Amino acid sequence: MEGVRPLDLLNESKGKRVLVELKNGKQFIGKLVSFDIHINTVLEEAQEMENGEIKRNLGKIFLRGDTIIMISPSE
Amino acid sequence: MEGVRPLDLLNESKGKRVLVELKNGKQFIGKLVSFDIHINTVLEEAQEMENGEIKRNLGKIFLRGDTIIMISPSE
Amino acid sequence: MEGVRPLDLLNESKGKRVLVELKNGKQFIGKLVSFDIHINTVLEEAQEMENGEIKRNLGKIFLRGDTIIMISPSE
Amino acid sequence: MEGVRPLDLLNESKGKRVLVELKNGKQFIGKLVSFDIHINTVLEEAQEMENGEIKRNLGKIFLRGDTIIMISPSE
Amino acid sequence: MEGVRPLDLLNESKGKRVLVELKNGKQFIGKLVSFDIHINTVLEEAQEMENGEIKRNLGKIFLRGDTIIMISPSE
Amino acid sequence: MEGVRPLDLLNESKGKRVLVELKNGKQFIGKLVSFDIHINTVLEEAQEMENGEIKRNLGKIFLRGDTIIMISPSE
Amino acid sequence: MEGVRPLDLLNESKGKRVLVELKNGKQFIGKLVSFDIHINTVLEEAQEMENGEIKRNLGKIFLRGDTIIMISPSE
């Protein structure tokens, strides 16, 4: 398990759909395009979710890393 | 997908209209003029939005990066 | 548009009246005297505003940058 | 006791199930895959817990370190 | 206006009475003794104010910079 | 009193029971195993306390430093 | 007044009783043993105060600097 790092999960998830939860409770689902060491993250085909339903279609979004709590691959 | 970074989306959005959401829940739409690595951002022809309607016309605004949650190109 | 940076808007606004909004919801209008990279900001002839009306005349004020959400030139 | 450091506990817990509590009160249980000096953490077979019961099965999750309060090995 | 910096206002205010407002809403008036780049600030003959009236006489106080919103010379 | 530093108290407390209070109001008692300059802290035989009574037995816990308000040796 | 710095007040207060107020509203009185540049602070013979009365006797306490709003010598 040496050498495994948290950002590896994000690298493996590029091009796949992920769930992103923010500190304000908002949830977004979209295809992970890119991220950096601050966890600034870009999604495409992004949707804001509320109680398991689509609230808004947003297209491409930039999320500032310090607002993110969790990122989870959904496929 | 190597070399794609989150700030690339912001670079591509310069001169275009973007939606910016802040930690306090406020939403602004305006033409993206500039940003820096802290995500300090300048919009022009900026409007504060509330429930999908224009609340205030603000012209040029400087937004401090650490208050920003999301930036999304709207065109 | 190369080379345009967010602080340029603040530099252009020196000596002019600006609106400053803080994280606690307070609004100040005053003449922008100076700012630094932390967005620490000094206004003169500053007034605290509430619902579009003057609440307090404050003269010169120093605002710590990390409390600022937005700065917008008002002229 | 010289040389013992807080991250040693996390290193010993790799591959084992841990309880993670976040600033927003959420609790996750999962197998600790990796962490870094910011305490960014990846769990697999992760479950969100509420009042001692499973709320959601999440698979792999990346948790941003600055949202974490406590990590405790549960085996 | 070149070379004017926000801390200049604080330097000019040394030895004079200033109003200091904190993030928790508290207000202090006192003679500005010293400050540093973090805006850590020492006042003497300090008074905590509430609704324009003196709530507590505190003598010398050290205020941690990151709790300060505004400093304004009151003379 | 020259050379006395805050972390000295934590060093002296290694292997002894300490009370730790967090920003969210939670209290933990346990044997202090280790800490670092961020005040990341590991306790063993840790118990979460509520109103002076044991709420949970937790064994070993890692507490992220930036959530800690106070550490006090209890022996 | 050149060369006077905020930490000078804390240095002068070593070995004397000080009042410390935290961001969560808690107040502690105790003898100042040590502090560092983060304002991490150790008190001895510390007491938690509430409405001017002693709530708890705590002995030695380590307070993490970023939770501190104010330190004031009480003698």
Coordinates of C-alpha atoms in Angstrom, one line a residue, chain G residues 4 12 16-17 19-20 27-28 36 41 43-44 48-49 55-56 59 63 69 72-73:
Chain G
V4 CA 6.7 48.6 19.8
E12 CA 5.3 41.9 29.8
K16 CA 0.8 37.8 35.6
R17 CA -2.9 37.0 35.6
L19 CA -8.1 37.4 30.9
V20 CA -8.4 35.4 27.6
Q27 CA -13.5 33.4 29.1
F28 CA -10.5 32.2 31.0
D36 CA 4.1 31.7 20.6
T41 CA -1.1 30.2 24.9
L43 CA -2.1 29.5 31.4
E44 CA -1.7 28.1 34.9
E48 CA -13.2 29.3 33.2
M49 CA -15.4 32.3 34.0
K55 CA -17.4 28.1 36.3
R56 CA -14.5 25.6 36.4
G59 CA -5.1 24.1 36.4
L63 CA -5.3 27.3 24.2
I69 CA -9.9 36.9 20.3
S72 CA -5.8 41.4 28.6
P73 CA -3.6 41.6 31.7

